[in-house]
PDB file of C-alpha atoms and ligand atoms in Angstrom:
ATOM      1  CA  UNK A   1      95.625  94.935 109.572  1.00 61.00           C
ATOM      2  CA  UNK A   2      93.155  94.297 106.747  1.00 71.00           C
ATOM      3  CA  UNK A   3      92.918  90.583 105.875  1.00 78.00           C
ATOM      4  CA  UNK A   4      94.298  89.696 102.473  1.00 85.00           C
ATOM      5  CA  UNK A   5      94.460  86.806 100.050  1.00 92.00           C
ATOM      6  CA  UNK A   6      97.937  85.259  99.965  1.00 91.00           C
ATOM      7  CA  UNK A   7      97.915  84.357  96.252  1.00 95.00           C
ATOM      8  CA  UNK A   8      98.328  86.256  92.977  1.00 96.00           C
ATOM      9  CA  UNK A   9      95.791  84.022  91.211  1.00 97.00           C
ATOM     10  CA  UNK A  10      92.549  82.183  91.972  1.00 98.00           C
ATOM     11  CA  UNK A  11      93.195  78.814  90.346  1.00 98.00           C
ATOM     12  CA  UNK A  12      91.125  76.570  92.604  1.00 98.00           C
ATOM     13  CA  UNK A  13      89.726  76.180  96.113  1.00 98.00           C
ATOM     14  CA  UNK A  14      92.247  73.399  96.692  1.00 98.00           C
ATOM     15  CA  UNK A  15      94.860  76.132  97.143  1.00 97.00           C
ATOM     16  CA  UNK A  16      92.903  78.450  99.499  1.00 97.00           C
ATOM     17  CA  UNK A  17      92.660  77.990 103.254  1.00 96.00           C
ATOM     18  CA  UNK A  18      89.520  78.326 105.372  1.00 97.00           C
ATOM     19  CA  UNK A  19      90.284  81.957 106.318  1.00 96.00           C
ATOM     20  CA  UNK A  20      90.739  82.977 102.681  1.00 97.00           C
ATOM     21  CA  UNK A  21      87.456  81.328 101.673  1.00 98.00           C
ATOM     22  CA  UNK A  22      85.645  83.058 104.541  1.00 98.00           C
ATOM     23  CA  UNK A  23      87.263  86.374 103.561  1.00 97.00           C
ATOM     24  CA  UNK A  24      85.852  86.032 100.023  1.00 98.00           C
ATOM     25  CA  UNK A  25      82.375  85.121 101.383  1.00 98.00           C
ATOM     26  CA  UNK A  26      82.416  88.042 103.852  1.00 97.00           C
ATOM     27  CA  UNK A  27      83.572  90.451 101.133  1.00 97.00           C
ATOM     28  CA  UNK A  28      80.770  89.181  98.882  1.00 98.00           C
ATOM     29  CA  UNK A  29      78.267  90.073 101.636  1.00 97.00           C
ATOM     30  CA  UNK A  30      79.532  93.687 101.425  1.00 96.00           C
ATOM     31  CA  UNK A  31      79.206  93.551  97.641  1.00 97.00           C
ATOM     32  CA  UNK A  32      75.599  92.372  97.966  1.00 97.00           C
ATOM     33  CA  UNK A  33      74.852  95.589  99.836  1.00 95.00           C
ATOM     34  CA  UNK A  34      76.221  97.589  96.871  1.00 96.00           C
ATOM     35  CA  UNK A  35      74.003  95.578  94.509  1.00 96.00           C
ATOM     36  CA  UNK A  36      70.906  96.580  96.524  1.00 95.00           C
ATOM     37  CA  UNK A  37      71.576 100.315  96.003  1.00 95.00           C
ATOM     38  CA  UNK A  38      69.664 102.341  93.378  1.00 95.00           C
ATOM     39  CA  UNK A  39      73.003 103.104  91.681  1.00 95.00           C
ATOM     40  CA  UNK A  40      74.868  99.784  91.709  1.00 94.00           C
ATOM     41  CA  UNK A  41      78.336 101.063  90.946  1.00 95.00           C
ATOM     42  CA  UNK A  42      81.426 102.008  92.966  1.00 96.00           C
ATOM     43  CA  UNK A  43      84.780 103.376  91.709  1.00 96.00           C
ATOM     44  CA  UNK A  44      86.840 100.649  93.450  1.00 95.00           C
ATOM     45  CA  UNK A  45      88.567  99.273  90.336  1.00 96.00           C
ATOM     46  CA  UNK A  46      88.544 102.460  88.255  1.00 96.00           C
ATOM     47  CA  UNK A  47      91.534 102.454  85.898  1.00 96.00           C
ATOM     48  CA  UNK A  48      91.963  98.647  86.080  1.00 97.00           C
ATOM     49  CA  UNK A  49      91.635  96.491  82.967  1.00 97.00           C
ATOM     50  CA  UNK A  50      90.064  93.023  83.064  1.00 97.00           C
ATOM     51  CA  UNK A  51      90.232  90.627  80.107  1.00 97.00           C
ATOM     52  CA  UNK A  52      87.627  87.854  79.784  1.00 96.00           C
ATOM     53  CA  UNK A  53      89.223  84.938  77.929  1.00 96.00           C
ATOM     54  CA  UNK A  54      86.484  82.399  77.223  1.00 96.00           C
ATOM     55  CA  UNK A  55      87.408  79.371  75.119  1.00 95.00           C
ATOM     56  CA  UNK A  56      84.256  77.407  76.043  1.00 94.00           C
ATOM     57  CA  UNK A  57      80.584  78.465  76.002  1.00 91.00           C
ATOM     58  CA  UNK A  58      79.236  80.250  79.076  1.00 94.00           C
ATOM     59  CA  UNK A  59      76.136  82.236  79.999  1.00 94.00           C
ATOM     60  CA  UNK A  60      76.248  82.695  83.773  1.00 96.00           C
ATOM     61  CA  UNK A  61      79.981  82.912  84.470  1.00 97.00           C
ATOM     62  CA  UNK A  62      80.953  85.190  81.608  1.00 97.00           C
ATOM     63  CA  UNK A  63      78.080  87.639  82.031  1.00 97.00           C
ATOM     64  CA  UNK A  64      78.421  87.814  85.811  1.00 98.00           C
ATOM     65  CA  UNK A  65      82.193  88.424  85.658  1.00 98.00           C
ATOM     66  CA  UNK A  66      81.542  91.155  83.100  1.00 97.00           C
ATOM     67  CA  UNK A  67      78.799  92.693  85.233  1.00 97.00           C
ATOM     68  CA  UNK A  68      80.925  92.405  88.386  1.00 98.00           C
ATOM     69  CA  UNK A  69      83.816  94.242  86.696  1.00 98.00           C
ATOM     70  CA  UNK A  70      81.469  96.990  85.467  1.00 97.00           C
ATOM     71  CA  UNK A  71      79.874  97.374  88.941  1.00 97.00           C
ATOM     72  CA  UNK A  72      83.407  98.041  90.259  1.00 97.00           C
ATOM     73  CA  UNK A  73      84.139 100.517  87.409  1.00 97.00           C
ATOM     74  CA  UNK A  74      86.876  98.430  85.747  1.00 97.00           C
ATOM     75  CA  UNK A  75      87.377  98.464  81.968  1.00 97.00           C
ATOM     76  CA  UNK A  76      86.615  95.102  80.344  1.00 97.00           C
ATOM     77  CA  UNK A  77      87.598  93.372  77.125  1.00 95.00           C
ATOM     78  CA  UNK A  78      86.212  90.005  75.996  1.00 93.00           C
ATOM     79  CA  UNK A  79      88.060  87.530  73.783  1.00 91.00           C
ATOM     80  CA  UNK A  80      86.639  84.173  72.738  1.00 85.00           C
ATOM     81  CA  UNK A  81      87.705  81.511  70.262  1.00 79.00           C
ATOM     82  CA  UNK A  82      85.203  82.707  67.678  1.00 81.00           C
ATOM     83  CA  UNK A  83      86.266  85.946  66.058  1.00 78.00           C
ATOM     84  CA  UNK A  84      89.759  86.090  67.587  1.00 82.00           C
ATOM     85  CA  UNK A  85      93.188  85.199  66.181  1.00 85.00           C
ATOM     86  CA  UNK A  86      92.826  81.829  67.967  1.00 81.00           C
ATOM     87  CA  UNK A  87      90.780  80.824  64.905  1.00 83.00           C
ATOM     88  CA  UNK A  88      93.856  81.575  62.780  1.00 85.00           C
ATOM     89  CA  UNK A  89      95.951  79.231  64.899  1.00 86.00           C
ATOM     90  CA  UNK A  90      97.408  81.656  67.460  1.00 90.00           C
ATOM     91  CA  UNK A  91      98.580  79.776  70.548  1.00 93.00           C
ATOM     92  CA  UNK A  92      97.099  80.346  73.977  1.00 92.00           C
ATOM     93  CA  UNK A  93     100.418  81.724  75.194  1.00 94.00           C
ATOM     94  CA  UNK A  94     100.708  84.201  72.309  1.00 94.00           C
ATOM     95  CA  UNK A  95      97.145  85.341  72.932  1.00 93.00           C
ATOM     96  CA  UNK A  96      98.046  85.994  76.565  1.00 93.00           C
ATOM     97  CA  UNK A  97     101.300  87.792  75.734  1.00 94.00           C
ATOM     98  CA  UNK A  98      99.569  90.125  73.279  1.00 95.00           C
ATOM     99  CA  UNK A  99      96.780  91.013  75.687  1.00 94.00           C
ATOM    100  CA  UNK A 100      99.315  91.353  78.505  1.00 95.00           C
ATOM    101  CA  UNK A 101     101.223  93.858  76.345  1.00 94.00           C
ATOM    102  CA  UNK A 102      98.085  96.051  76.522  1.00 94.00           C
ATOM    103  CA  UNK A 103      98.586  96.216  80.338  1.00 94.00           C
ATOM    104  CA  UNK A 104      95.798  93.980  81.645  1.00 96.00           C
ATOM    105  CA  UNK A 105      95.407  93.740  85.439  1.00 97.00           C
ATOM    106  CA  UNK A 106      93.494  90.453  85.415  1.00 98.00           C
ATOM    107  CA  UNK A 107      92.583  87.606  83.084  1.00 98.00           C
ATOM    108  CA  UNK A 108      89.377  85.653  83.646  1.00 98.00           C
ATOM    109  CA  UNK A 109      89.972  82.289  81.962  1.00 97.00           C
ATOM    110  CA  UNK A 110      87.534  79.580  80.933  1.00 97.00           C
ATOM    111  CA  UNK A 111      89.149  76.787  78.942  1.00 96.00           C
ATOM    112  CA  UNK A 112      88.273  73.224  77.933  1.00 95.00           C
ATOM    113  CA  UNK A 113      91.743  72.036  79.013  1.00 96.00           C
ATOM    114  CA  UNK A 114      92.329  71.316  82.705  1.00 97.00           C
ATOM    115  CA  UNK A 115      95.319  73.379  83.874  1.00 98.00           C
ATOM    116  CA  UNK A 116      95.086  76.125  81.208  1.00 97.00           C
ATOM    117  CA  UNK A 117      94.698  78.924  83.824  1.00 98.00           C
ATOM    118  CA  UNK A 118      97.694  77.546  85.778  1.00 98.00           C
ATOM    119  CA  UNK A 119      99.803  77.634  82.603  1.00 97.00           C
ATOM    120  CA  UNK A 120      98.794  81.229  81.872  1.00 97.00           C
ATOM    121  CA  UNK A 121      99.335  82.328  85.482  1.00 97.00           C
ATOM    122  CA  UNK A 122     102.983  81.317  85.214  1.00 98.00           C
ATOM    123  CA  UNK A 123     103.453  83.681  82.241  1.00 97.00           C
ATOM    124  CA  UNK A 124     101.918  86.930  83.486  1.00 97.00           C
ATOM    125  CA  UNK A 125     102.169  89.260  86.478  1.00 96.00           C
ATOM    126  CA  UNK A 126      98.429  89.959  86.155  1.00 97.00           C
ATOM    127  CA  UNK A 127      95.955  88.043  88.330  1.00 97.00           C
ATOM    128  CA  UNK A 128      94.539  84.939  86.634  1.00 98.00           C
ATOM    129  CA  UNK A 129      91.073  83.870  87.779  1.00 98.00           C
ATOM    130  CA  UNK A 130      89.931  80.365  86.834  1.00 98.00           C
ATOM    131  CA  UNK A 131      86.398  80.583  85.399  1.00 98.00           C
ATOM    132  CA  UNK A 132      86.245  76.801  84.850  1.00 98.00           C
ATOM    133  CA  UNK A 133      89.028  74.626  83.425  1.00 98.00           C
ATOM    134  CA  UNK A 134      88.170  71.288  81.860  1.00 96.00           C
ATOM    135  CA  UNK A 135      87.369  68.667  84.469  1.00 96.00           C
ATOM    136  CA  UNK A 136      89.480  70.366  87.146  1.00 98.00           C
ATOM    137  CA  UNK A 137      87.975  73.297  89.120  1.00 98.00           C
ATOM    138  CA  UNK A 138      85.388  76.091  88.923  1.00 98.00           C
ATOM    139  CA  UNK A 139      86.238  78.003  92.095  1.00 98.00           C
ATOM    140  CA  UNK A 140      83.877  80.983  91.749  1.00 98.00           C
ATOM    141  CA  UNK A 141      80.934  78.612  91.163  1.00 98.00           C
ATOM    142  CA  UNK A 142      81.641  76.810  94.441  1.00 98.00           C
ATOM    143  CA  UNK A 143      82.123  80.145  96.233  1.00 98.00           C
ATOM    144  CA  UNK A 144      78.732  81.387  95.048  1.00 98.00           C
ATOM    145  CA  UNK A 145      77.206  78.036  96.024  1.00 98.00           C
ATOM    146  CA  UNK A 146      78.656  78.377  99.533  1.00 98.00           C
ATOM    147  CA  UNK A 147      77.489  81.993  99.781  1.00 98.00           C
ATOM    148  CA  UNK A 148      73.969  80.841  98.844  1.00 98.00           C
ATOM    149  CA  UNK A 149      74.022  78.054 101.469  1.00 98.00           C
ATOM    150  CA  UNK A 150      75.359  80.440 104.139  1.00 98.00           C
ATOM    151  CA  UNK A 151      72.658  82.968 103.263  1.00 98.00           C
ATOM    152  CA  UNK A 152      69.898  80.331 103.687  1.00 98.00           C
ATOM    153  CA  UNK A 153      71.193  78.390 106.710  1.00 98.00           C
ATOM    154  CA  UNK A 154      73.407  81.020 108.422  1.00 98.00           C
ATOM    155  CA  UNK A 155      76.349  78.611 108.402  1.00 98.00           C
ATOM    156  CA  UNK A 156      78.282  76.090 106.338  1.00 98.00           C
ATOM    157  CA  UNK A 157      79.750  74.099 109.225  1.00 98.00           C
ATOM    158  CA  UNK A 158      77.722  70.976 109.963  1.00 98.00           C
ATOM    159  CA  UNK A 159      75.543  71.173 106.843  1.00 98.00           C
ATOM    160  CA  UNK A 160      74.812  67.841 105.142  1.00 98.00           C
ATOM    161  CA  UNK A 161      75.287  68.369 101.413  1.00 98.00           C
ATOM    162  CA  UNK A 162      74.427  65.766  98.766  1.00 98.00           C
ATOM    163  CA  UNK A 163      75.927  66.238  95.289  1.00 98.00           C
ATOM    164  CA  UNK A 164      74.232  64.049  92.664  1.00 98.00           C
ATOM    165  CA  UNK A 165      75.378  63.339  89.114  1.00 95.00           C
ATOM    166  CA  UNK A 166      78.429  63.311  86.898  1.00 94.00           C
ATOM    167  CA  UNK A 167      81.122  63.815  89.544  1.00 95.00           C
ATOM    168  CA  UNK A 168      83.898  62.384  87.366  1.00 93.00           C
ATOM    169  CA  UNK A 169      83.719  65.185  84.774  1.00 92.00           C
ATOM    170  CA  UNK A 170      82.588  67.949  87.124  1.00 95.00           C
ATOM    171  CA  UNK A 171      84.839  70.896  87.972  1.00 97.00           C
ATOM    172  CA  UNK A 172      81.929  72.246  90.046  1.00 98.00           C
ATOM    173  CA  UNK A 173      81.911  69.104  92.219  1.00 98.00           C
ATOM    174  CA  UNK A 174      85.677  69.259  92.793  1.00 98.00           C
ATOM    175  CA  UNK A 175      85.626  72.911  93.841  1.00 98.00           C
ATOM    176  CA  UNK A 176      82.618  72.360  96.098  1.00 98.00           C
ATOM    177  CA  UNK A 177      84.265  69.346  97.730  1.00 98.00           C
ATOM    178  CA  UNK A 178      87.416  71.367  98.515  1.00 98.00           C
ATOM    179  CA  UNK A 179      85.492  74.412  99.742  1.00 98.00           C
ATOM    180  CA  UNK A 180      82.707  72.733 101.690  1.00 98.00           C
ATOM    181  CA  UNK A 181      84.958  70.272 103.521  1.00 98.00           C
ATOM    182  CA  UNK A 182      87.360  73.090 104.502  1.00 98.00           C
ATOM    183  CA  UNK A 183      84.416  74.984 106.005  1.00 98.00           C
ATOM    184  CA  UNK A 184      83.188  71.929 107.942  1.00 98.00           C
ATOM    185  CA  UNK A 185      80.254  70.672 105.853  1.00 98.00           C
ATOM    186  CA  UNK A 186      79.669  66.934 105.414  1.00 98.00           C
ATOM    187  CA  UNK A 187      79.604  66.079 101.712  1.00 98.00           C
ATOM    188  CA  UNK A 188      78.081  62.942 100.152  1.00 98.00           C
ATOM    189  CA  UNK A 189      78.390  62.116  96.443  1.00 98.00           C
ATOM    190  CA  UNK A 190      75.825  60.039  94.572  1.00 98.00           C
ATOM    191  CA  UNK A 191      75.439  58.734  91.019  1.00 96.00           C
ATOM    192  CA  UNK A 192      76.257  55.689  88.891  1.00 94.00           C
ATOM    193  CA  UNK A 193      79.586  54.079  89.932  1.00 95.00           C
ATOM    194  CA  UNK A 194      81.045  54.806  86.478  1.00 93.00           C
ATOM    195  CA  UNK A 195      80.855  58.577  87.083  1.00 93.00           C
ATOM    196  CA  UNK A 196      81.284  58.595  90.884  1.00 96.00           C
ATOM    197  CA  UNK A 197      84.709  56.989  91.396  1.00 95.00           C
ATOM    198  CA  UNK A 198      85.622  55.491  94.779  1.00 96.00           C
ATOM    199  CA  UNK A 199      88.864  57.537  94.712  1.00 96.00           C
ATOM    200  CA  UNK A 200      86.879  60.642  95.682  1.00 97.00           C
ATOM    201  CA  UNK A 201      86.668  59.233  99.243  1.00 97.00           C
ATOM    202  CA  UNK A 202      90.291  60.379  99.608  1.00 97.00           C
ATOM    203  CA  UNK A 203      88.984  63.969  99.462  1.00 97.00           C
ATOM    204  CA  UNK A 204      87.065  63.429 102.719  1.00 98.00           C
ATOM    205  CA  UNK A 205      83.591  62.735 101.324  1.00 98.00           C
ATOM    206  CA  UNK A 206      81.124  59.863 101.556  1.00 98.00           C
ATOM    207  CA  UNK A 207      79.848  58.020  98.492  1.00 98.00           C
ATOM    208  CA  UNK A 208      76.493  56.356  97.896  1.00 98.00           C
ATOM    209  CA  UNK A 209      75.126  54.672  94.796  1.00 98.00           C
ATOM    210  CA  UNK A 210      71.544  54.729  96.089  1.00 98.00           C
ATOM    211  CA  UNK A 211      69.886  58.145  95.950  1.00 98.00           C
ATOM    212  CA  UNK A 212      66.898  57.096  98.071  1.00 98.00           C
ATOM    213  CA  UNK A 213      69.249  56.270 100.952  1.00 98.00           C
ATOM    214  CA  UNK A 214      71.691  59.125 100.298  1.00 98.00           C
ATOM    215  CA  UNK A 215      69.046  61.871 100.301  1.00 98.00           C
ATOM    216  CA  UNK A 216      67.822  61.017 103.820  1.00 98.00           C
ATOM    217  CA  UNK A 217      68.407  63.894 106.243  1.00 97.00           C
ATOM    218  CA  UNK A 218      70.298  66.100 103.802  1.00 98.00           C
ATOM    219  CA  UNK A 219      70.080  69.917 104.042  1.00 98.00           C
ATOM    220  CA  UNK A 220      71.265  70.662 100.511  1.00 98.00           C
ATOM    221  CA  UNK A 221      70.602  68.572  97.394  1.00 98.00           C
ATOM    222  CA  UNK A 222      72.814  69.745  94.536  1.00 98.00           C
ATOM    223  CA  UNK A 223      72.163  68.292  91.090  1.00 97.00           C
ATOM    224  CA  UNK A 224      74.905  68.356  88.478  1.00 96.00           C
ATOM    225  CA  UNK A 225      74.427  68.543  84.759  1.00 91.00           C
ATOM    226  CA  UNK A 226      74.752  65.307  82.816  1.00 88.00           C
ATOM    227  CA  UNK A 227      77.489  66.501  80.478  1.00 76.00           C
ATOM    228  CA  UNK A 228      76.487  64.949  77.177  1.00 71.00           C
ATOM    229  CA  UNK A 229      79.515  66.604  75.487  1.00 64.00           C
ATOM    230  CA  UNK A 230      81.937  64.781  77.831  1.00 62.00           C
ATOM    231  CA  UNK A 231      80.002  61.493  78.108  1.00 63.00           C
ATOM    232  CA  UNK A 232      81.196  60.024  74.811  1.00 52.00           C
ATOM    233  CA  UNK A 233      81.552  56.548  76.215  1.00 57.00           C
ATOM    234  CA  UNK A 234      78.730  54.553  77.740  1.00 74.00           C
ATOM    235  CA  UNK A 235      78.894  55.537  81.409  1.00 83.00           C
ATOM    236  CA  UNK A 236      75.248  54.493  81.917  1.00 83.00           C
ATOM    237  CA  UNK A 237      72.771  52.690  79.634  1.00 82.00           C
ATOM    238  CA  UNK A 238      70.480  55.630  78.812  1.00 85.00           C
ATOM    239  CA  UNK A 239      69.274  59.038  79.968  1.00 87.00           C
ATOM    240  CA  UNK A 240      65.947  57.424  80.852  1.00 88.00           C
ATOM    241  CA  UNK A 241      67.673  54.934  83.136  1.00 89.00           C
ATOM    242  CA  UNK A 242      69.777  57.716  84.733  1.00 91.00           C
ATOM    243  CA  UNK A 243      66.580  59.671  85.481  1.00 92.00           C
ATOM    244  CA  UNK A 244      64.900  56.606  86.979  1.00 94.00           C
ATOM    245  CA  UNK A 245      67.747  55.761  89.349  1.00 95.00           C
ATOM    246  CA  UNK A 246      69.330  59.165  90.086  1.00 96.00           C
ATOM    247  CA  UNK A 247      66.882  61.906  89.035  1.00 96.00           C
ATOM    248  CA  UNK A 248      65.917  64.332  91.811  1.00 97.00           C
ATOM    249  CA  UNK A 249      62.124  64.304  92.168  1.00 96.00           C
ATOM    250  CA  UNK A 250      59.636  65.788  94.615  1.00 94.00           C
ATOM    251  CA  UNK A 251      58.880  62.373  96.105  1.00 95.00           C
ATOM    252  CA  UNK A 252      62.592  61.699  96.684  1.00 96.00           C
ATOM    253  CA  UNK A 253      62.993  65.159  98.285  1.00 96.00           C
ATOM    254  CA  UNK A 254      60.467  64.175 100.976  1.00 95.00           C
ATOM    255  CA  UNK A 255      63.212  62.038 102.544  1.00 96.00           C
ATOM    256  CA  UNK A 256      65.549  65.022 102.946  1.00 97.00           C
ATOM    257  CA  UNK A 257      65.382  67.505 105.858  1.00 97.00           C
ATOM    258  CA  UNK A 258      62.091  69.387 106.044  1.00 95.00           C
ATOM    259  CA  UNK A 259      63.796  72.687 105.126  1.00 95.00           C
ATOM    260  CA  UNK A 260      66.114  71.144 102.511  1.00 97.00           C
ATOM    261  CA  UNK A 261      66.991  73.188  99.429  1.00 97.00           C
ATOM    262  CA  UNK A 262      67.686  72.284  95.804  1.00 97.00           C
ATOM    263  CA  UNK A 263      70.705  73.729  94.039  1.00 98.00           C
ATOM    264  CA  UNK A 264      72.199  73.339  90.565  1.00 98.00           C
ATOM    265  CA  UNK A 265      75.049  75.252  88.887  1.00 97.00           C
ATOM    266  CA  UNK A 266      73.243  75.304  85.526  1.00 95.00           C
ATOM    267  CA  UNK A 267      72.588  74.818  82.772  1.00 94.00           C
ATOM    268  CA  UNK A 268      69.899  72.349  83.935  1.00 95.00           C
ATOM    269  CA  UNK A 269      68.692  69.440  81.804  1.00 93.00           C
ATOM    270  CA  UNK A 270      65.111  69.568  83.104  1.00 95.00           C
ATOM    271  CA  UNK A 271      63.589  66.122  83.178  1.00 94.00           C
ATOM    272  CA  UNK A 272      66.994  64.482  83.601  1.00 92.00           C
ATOM    273  CA  UNK A 273      68.946  65.510  86.715  1.00 94.00           C
ATOM    274  CA  UNK A 274      66.018  67.579  88.084  1.00 96.00           C
ATOM    275  CA  UNK A 275      62.387  66.642  87.455  1.00 95.00           C
ATOM    276  CA  UNK A 276      60.217  69.136  85.493  1.00 94.00           C
ATOM    277  CA  UNK A 277      57.944  69.511  88.532  1.00 92.00           C
ATOM    278  CA  UNK A 278      60.825  71.152  90.455  1.00 93.00           C
ATOM    279  CA  UNK A 279      60.980  74.147  88.070  1.00 91.00           C
ATOM    280  CA  UNK A 280      58.589  76.093  90.316  1.00 88.00           C
ATOM    281  CA  UNK A 281      59.776  74.535  93.593  1.00 83.00           C
ATOM    282  CA  UNK A 282      59.870  77.177  96.333  1.00 83.00           C
ATOM    283  CA  UNK A 283      62.894  75.563  97.969  1.00 92.00           C
ATOM    284  CA  UNK A 284      64.952  75.860  94.797  1.00 95.00           C
ATOM    285  CA  UNK A 285      67.894  78.249  95.185  1.00 97.00           C
ATOM    286  CA  UNK A 286      69.009  78.012  91.550  1.00 97.00           C
ATOM    287  CA  UNK A 287      68.341  81.660  90.708  1.00 96.00           C
ATOM    288  CA  UNK A 288      69.695  82.827  94.092  1.00 97.00           C
ATOM    289  CA  UNK A 289      72.940  81.119  93.047  1.00 98.00           C
ATOM    290  CA  UNK A 290      72.968  83.189  89.852  1.00 97.00           C
ATOM    291  CA  UNK A 291      72.275  86.415  91.780  1.00 97.00           C
ATOM    292  CA  UNK A 292      75.077  85.642  94.233  1.00 98.00           C
ATOM    293  CA  UNK A 293      77.423  84.992  91.310  1.00 98.00           C
ATOM    294  CA  UNK A 294      77.767  88.726  90.697  1.00 98.00           C
ATOM    295  CA  UNK A 295      78.592  89.488  94.355  1.00 98.00           C
ATOM    296  CA  UNK A 296      81.119  86.647  94.565  1.00 98.00           C
ATOM    297  CA  UNK A 297      82.844  87.741  91.361  1.00 98.00           C
ATOM    298  CA  UNK A 298      82.957  91.352  92.581  1.00 98.00           C
ATOM    299  CA  UNK A 299      84.603  90.094  95.790  1.00 98.00           C
ATOM    300  CA  UNK A 300      87.105  87.989  93.865  1.00 98.00           C
ATOM    301  CA  UNK A 301      88.035  90.831  91.500  1.00 98.00           C
ATOM    302  CA  UNK A 302      88.398  93.237  94.405  1.00 97.00           C
ATOM    303  CA  UNK A 303      90.552  90.910  96.501  1.00 97.00           C
ATOM    304  CA  UNK A 304      92.764  89.585  93.691  1.00 97.00           C
ATOM    305  CA  UNK A 305      93.282  92.876  91.845  1.00 95.00           C
ATOM    306  CA  UNK A 306      93.787  94.564  95.218  1.00 77.00           C
ATOM    307  CA  UNK A 307      91.611  97.584  94.540  1.00 58.00           C
ATOM    308  CA  UNK A 308      90.891 100.459  96.877  1.00 52.00           C
ATOM    309  CA  UNK A 309      88.668  99.990  99.912  1.00 56.00           C
ATOM    310  CA  UNK A 310      85.074  99.135  98.949  1.00 58.00           C
ATOM    311  CA  UNK A 311      83.258 101.569 101.309  1.00 53.00           C
ATOM    312  CA  UNK A 312      83.988 104.938  99.711  1.00 49.00           C
TER     313      UNK A 312
HETATM  314  N1  LIG B   1      77.533  77.346  86.064  1.00 88.67           N
HETATM  315  C1  LIG B   1      78.219  77.729  84.950  1.00 88.67           C
HETATM  316  O1  LIG B   1      79.454  77.713  84.893  1.00 88.67           O
HETATM  317  O2  LIG B   1      77.420  78.157  83.926  1.00 88.67           O
HETATM  318  P1  LIG B   1      77.947  78.735  82.536  1.00 88.67           P
HETATM  319  O3  LIG B   1      78.595  77.615  81.786  1.00 88.67           O
HETATM  320  O4  LIG B   1      76.721  79.290  81.860  1.00 88.67           O
HETATM  321  O5  LIG B   1      78.958  79.811  82.838  1.00 88.67           O
END
């Protein structure tokens, strides 16, 4: 029997088991093959309607979900705060109900409030895919990160992954912690104590407040964006001080494994979390992550909308 996802919605990697995560990664490998063809389009989701609901800015996630839906021949509609009835005060639930009345098969939801996709999922029979909710989860980002690691190293199990930066506010960090630990990677978090809380140890990770020690022997060094829009209070004295103590530089990378790679979900603050000199670094997988984003989102749409078989 064909393996299937056991959930209507993709709300976070916390709720998926190891087999479901591997199923999405394996399906994304098949999607990558489609993306290598001269005509990068299959009729798998023909007749399905996908609504992109983006209430926060996005470049990578929104465009790759849109492209993924088009590659699978689905019809897409995009609604954002600007230019929609949300600006006139329409509630999130009313927005959903009205779009649902047009017979949507899936809603892709990015929202500044943690839990917004969960709330919407309880009010529609359509699949709800979390495209990043507040400080909670960003499951497709972590899936594309894991696909990129698996592509480079041939495995996730046993990899030593260091995540550096604003863990407290990061939905990317949370999703990666859930996904990577389920697949057997060893995750270490690093950053100033104010934005790397001790409580994260309960999720099965190690914590270090010294990047020069933490980077030793790591296979993957993932920088996270310093989220100036969420760092209203003084979590560290200055950007300059953050860069001095936690910035990822070429000299610090020398302490990692010889074949270590740099990753970042974007957008990058060059000169803050990653040094300018790493922009041309050959071991940077940042654009591979973006490329894999389309394949992962095709896999997610296929599996959660339950389209026809992909090899037609
Ligand atoms: N990584 C990520 O979510 O980027 P966007 O905000 O551009 O979608």
